[in-house]
Amino acid sequence: MRKWFITIVFLLLPFSTLSVEAKSSEVYIAIGDSLAAGQTPNRAIDAGYADLIAGELKRSRSLAFYSKELAFPGFTTADVLSTVQTEEAKALLKNATLVTISAGANDLLRLVQANPSNGSLSYQQIPADFALNNVRKNISEIIKEVKEAAPKAKVYVMGYYFAYPHVHESQKQGVQKELNTLHTILKEQAEENGAIFVSVEEAFAPQAKELIPNPADVHPSMEGYRLMANAFLAQYNKRLQVQPNELPIPNPLTFEEILNSQKEAATSPVSKVEGLDNYFSLTELKPLI
């Protein structure tokens, strides 16, 4: 894992432990980038789509364990692949029955130059083509690694939304084309490797500016995360949906707050950080997904 990560604090819901074998209980592991981690439009960490999925499963009494320990802001598919190949990840995934993967957007978006002040986007075609080819290879390997480490798990690959709704319409076409290619790759590789692709773009498109409120940031509001969670649940179990009144009270924590709490925990005999059960700490928040 990258050197700028310190320690991970992940959510152990009251049902408790990975040794749980109940047939009706899910062991849910969220893997991937900052969307899986729950990054907000204002460079903080809060409840993301994975947390909302876990909350709905908990309300339906079908959740035994949940962790987003394997989700990190800024991760590319190469980073996610390296992570799932570690012994720590394999141990966490061993008893998983449900896995979601968000990976691929950062391979592409890190090449996009966005200027929110004048509403412009630019990128170079050859590096974009190379990045998308890497996504094709890496996402296939990620799914294979996850399925080998978690033989009991159903694996879902999450799609993305158009991340720049505030730019001028004339600037959108090129990046939209590349994102469409990304979605096609994710869908094809998911299906070829026995996973399920979850499309979220259709839910975002009609209200994209409201769901991605910060023109200088690509992360959605909690309502956007709710739509992502519900897109997953529509494929997982159509009887389950996160209602607006079921959203948690916003509790965004900045990087500094998380890091300071982790430093305090390091000098305390208590290893668990009170109030930070949902969060992990890192030395840097990336501006990408």
CSV table of N, CA, C and O in Angstrom, one decimal, residues 47 57 65 95 99 102 151 171 173 177 192 244 265:
chain,number,residue,atom,x,y,z
A,47,ALA,N,-20.4,9.4,5.2
A,47,ALA,CA,-21.0,8.2,4.8
A,47,ALA,C,-21.1,8.3,3.2
A,47,ALA,O,-21.6,9.2,2.7
A,57,LEU,N,-28.7,-2.9,4.7
A,57,LEU,CA,-28.6,-4.4,5.0
A,57,LEU,C,-28.8,-4.6,6.5
A,57,LEU,O,-29.4,-5.6,6.9
A,65,PHE,N,-21.2,-8.2,9.1
A,65,PHE,CA,-19.9,-7.5,9.2
A,65,PHE,C,-19.8,-6.6,8.0
A,65,PHE,O,-20.2,-6.9,6.9
A,95,ASN,N,-13.9,-14.4,4.3
A,95,ASN,CA,-15.3,-14.8,4.6
A,95,ASN,C,-16.3,-13.9,4.0
A,95,ASN,O,-17.5,-14.0,4.4
A,99,VAL,N,-19.1,-8.2,-2.1
A,99,VAL,CA,-18.0,-7.3,-2.4
A,99,VAL,C,-18.5,-6.3,-3.4
A,99,VAL,O,-19.0,-6.7,-4.5
A,102,SER,N,-15.1,-0.2,-6.7
A,102,SER,CA,-15.1,1.1,-7.4
A,102,SER,C,-13.7,1.3,-7.9
A,102,SER,O,-12.8,1.6,-7.0
A,151,PRO,N,-14.2,-16.8,-2.2
A,151,PRO,CA,-15.0,-17.7,-3.1
A,151,PRO,C,-16.5,-17.7,-2.8
A,151,PRO,O,-17.2,-18.2,-3.7
A,171,GLN,N,-17.8,21.6,-23.9
A,171,GLN,CA,-16.6,20.9,-23.4
A,171,GLN,C,-16.8,19.5,-23.0
A,171,GLN,O,-15.8,18.8,-22.7
A,173,GLN,N,-18.3,16.7,-24.5
A,173,GLN,CA,-18.4,15.6,-25.4
A,173,GLN,C,-17.2,14.7,-25.4
A,173,GLN,O,-17.3,13.5,-25.3
A,177,LYS,N,-17.2,10.8,-23.9
A,177,LYS,CA,-16.9,9.7,-24.8
A,177,LYS,C,-15.9,8.7,-24.1
A,177,LYS,O,-16.1,7.5,-24.1
A,192,GLU,N,-17.5,-10.8,-18.1
A,192,GLU,CA,-16.6,-11.9,-18.5
A,192,GLU,C,-16.0,-12.6,-17.3
A,192,GLU,O,-15.6,-13.8,-17.4
A,244,PRO,N,-34.9,8.7,1.6
A,244,PRO,CA,-34.3,10.0,2.0
A,244,PRO,C,-34.2,10.2,3.5
A,244,PRO,O,-33.3,10.7,4.1
A,265,ALA,N,-5.0,8.4,19.3
A,265,ALA,CA,-5.2,7.0,19.6
A,265,ALA,C,-3.9,6.2,19.7
A,265,ALA,O,-3.8,5.3,20.5
